[in-house]
């Protein structure tokens, strides 16, 4: 396997099947942090070890959230706005009347 199995933060070598570094607690797999919502499943995309943002949906990766990857950019603001617009259906009279 060409997978990089060493911790980005402390350099410890991971055992097969690890999810977090046992020395420093850093995540092993760089995964998309998009939590999904009532209408959409979580993205769950496995990102490359150097990706700060998901290539599928633009959300931050676990490595970026954990501070393992430093990016001068914050989460995609256009996407964030779209997420807010997506939630506007909660204010629909159908829901507020109940
Ligand atoms: Zn570590
Ligand atoms: Zn994603």
CSV table of C-alpha atoms and ligand atoms in Angstrom, one decimal:
chain,number,residue,atom,x,y,z
A,1,UNK,CA,0.0,0.0,0.0
A,2,UNK,CA,1.3,3.4,-0.9
A,3,UNK,CA,-0.8,4.9,1.9
A,4,UNK,CA,1.0,7.3,4.2
A,5,UNK,CA,0.6,5.6,7.6
A,6,UNK,CA,2.4,8.1,9.7
A,7,UNK,CA,0.8,10.8,11.8
A,8,UNK,CA,1.0,14.3,10.2
A,9,UNK,CA,1.4,15.9,13.5
A,10,UNK,CA,3.8,13.8,15.6
A,11,UNK,CA,5.1,11.3,13.1
A,12,UNK,CA,4.0,8.1,14.9
A,13,UNK,CA,3.4,5.1,12.7
A,14,UNK,CA,-0.2,3.9,12.7
A,15,UNK,CA,-1.3,0.4,13.1
A,16,UNK,CA,-3.6,-1.1,10.4
A,17,UNK,CA,-7.2,0.0,11.0
A,18,UNK,CA,-6.5,3.0,13.2
A,19,UNK,CA,-8.8,5.9,13.2
A,20,UNK,CA,-6.8,8.2,15.4
A,21,UNK,CA,-3.2,8.5,16.4
A,22,UNK,CA,-2.6,6.8,19.7
A,23,UNK,CA,0.2,9.3,20.6
A,24,UNK,CA,-1.4,12.6,19.9
A,25,UNK,CA,-5.0,12.0,19.0
A,26,UNK,CA,-4.8,13.4,15.5
A,27,UNK,CA,-7.2,11.8,12.9
A,28,UNK,CA,-5.7,9.2,10.6
A,29,UNK,CA,-8.1,9.5,7.8
A,30,UNK,CA,-8.6,12.9,6.1
A,31,UNK,CA,-12.4,12.8,5.8
A,32,UNK,CA,-14.9,15.5,4.7
A,33,UNK,CA,-16.6,17.0,7.8
A,34,UNK,CA,-19.9,17.8,6.0
A,35,UNK,CA,-22.5,16.6,8.6
A,36,UNK,CA,-25.3,16.5,6.1
A,37,UNK,CA,-28.8,17.5,7.2
A,38,UNK,CA,-32.4,16.2,7.0
A,39,UNK,CA,-32.4,16.3,3.3
A,40,UNK,CA,-28.8,15.3,2.5
A,41,UNK,CA,-26.6,12.5,3.7
A,42,UNK,CA,-23.2,13.4,5.1
A,43,UNK,CA,-20.7,13.7,2.3
A,44,UNK,CA,-18.2,11.3,4.0
A,45,UNK,CA,-15.8,11.7,1.1
A,46,UNK,CA,-12.3,10.4,1.9
A,47,UNK,CA,-9.9,13.2,0.9
A,48,UNK,CA,-6.3,13.2,0.0
A,49,UNK,CA,-3.8,13.6,2.9
A,50,UNK,CA,-3.0,17.2,1.9
A,51,UNK,CA,-6.5,18.4,1.2
A,52,UNK,CA,-7.8,21.2,3.3
A,53,UNK,CA,-11.2,21.1,1.7
A,54,UNK,CA,-13.3,18.3,0.3
A,55,UNK,CA,-13.0,18.0,-3.5
A,56,UNK,CA,-16.7,16.9,-3.7
A,57,UNK,CA,-18.5,19.5,-1.6
A,58,UNK,CA,-16.0,22.1,-0.4
A,59,UNK,CA,-16.4,21.5,3.3
A,60,UNK,CA,-13.4,21.4,5.6
A,61,UNK,CA,-11.6,18.2,6.0
A,62,UNK,CA,-10.9,16.5,9.4
A,63,UNK,CA,-7.2,17.3,9.0
A,64,UNK,CA,-7.9,21.0,8.6
A,65,UNK,CA,-10.3,21.0,11.5
A,66,UNK,CA,-7.7,19.3,13.6
A,67,UNK,CA,-5.1,21.9,12.7
A,68,UNK,CA,-3.0,19.4,10.8
A,69,UNK,CA,-3.3,21.4,7.5
A,70,UNK,CA,-3.0,25.1,7.6
A,71,UNK,CA,-4.9,27.0,4.9
A,72,UNK,CA,-5.2,30.8,4.8
A,73,UNK,CA,-8.7,30.3,3.5
A,74,UNK,CA,-11.8,29.6,5.5
A,75,UNK,CA,-14.8,27.5,4.5
A,76,UNK,CA,-16.2,28.3,1.1
A,77,UNK,CA,-18.5,31.2,1.8
A,78,UNK,CA,-20.7,30.7,-1.2
A,79,UNK,CA,-21.4,27.1,-0.2
A,80,UNK,CA,-22.1,28.3,3.3
A,81,UNK,CA,-24.7,30.7,2.1
A,82,UNK,CA,-26.3,28.0,0.0
A,83,UNK,CA,-26.5,25.8,3.1
A,84,UNK,CA,-28.4,28.6,4.9
A,85,UNK,CA,-30.8,29.0,2.0
A,86,UNK,CA,-31.3,25.2,2.1
A,87,UNK,CA,-32.5,25.5,5.7
A,88,UNK,CA,-35.1,28.1,4.9
A,89,UNK,CA,-37.7,25.4,4.3
A,90,UNK,CA,-37.8,24.9,8.1
A,91,UNK,CA,-39.6,28.3,8.3
A,92,UNK,CA,-42.2,27.1,5.8
A,93,UNK,CA,-45.7,27.5,7.3
A,94,UNK,CA,-46.2,23.8,7.1
A,95,UNK,CA,-43.6,23.3,9.8
A,96,UNK,CA,-44.3,26.5,11.9
A,97,UNK,CA,-48.0,25.7,12.3
A,98,UNK,CA,-47.3,22.5,14.2
B,1,LIG,ZN1,0.2,11.8,16.2
B,2,LIG,ZN1,-17.5,16.6,1.1
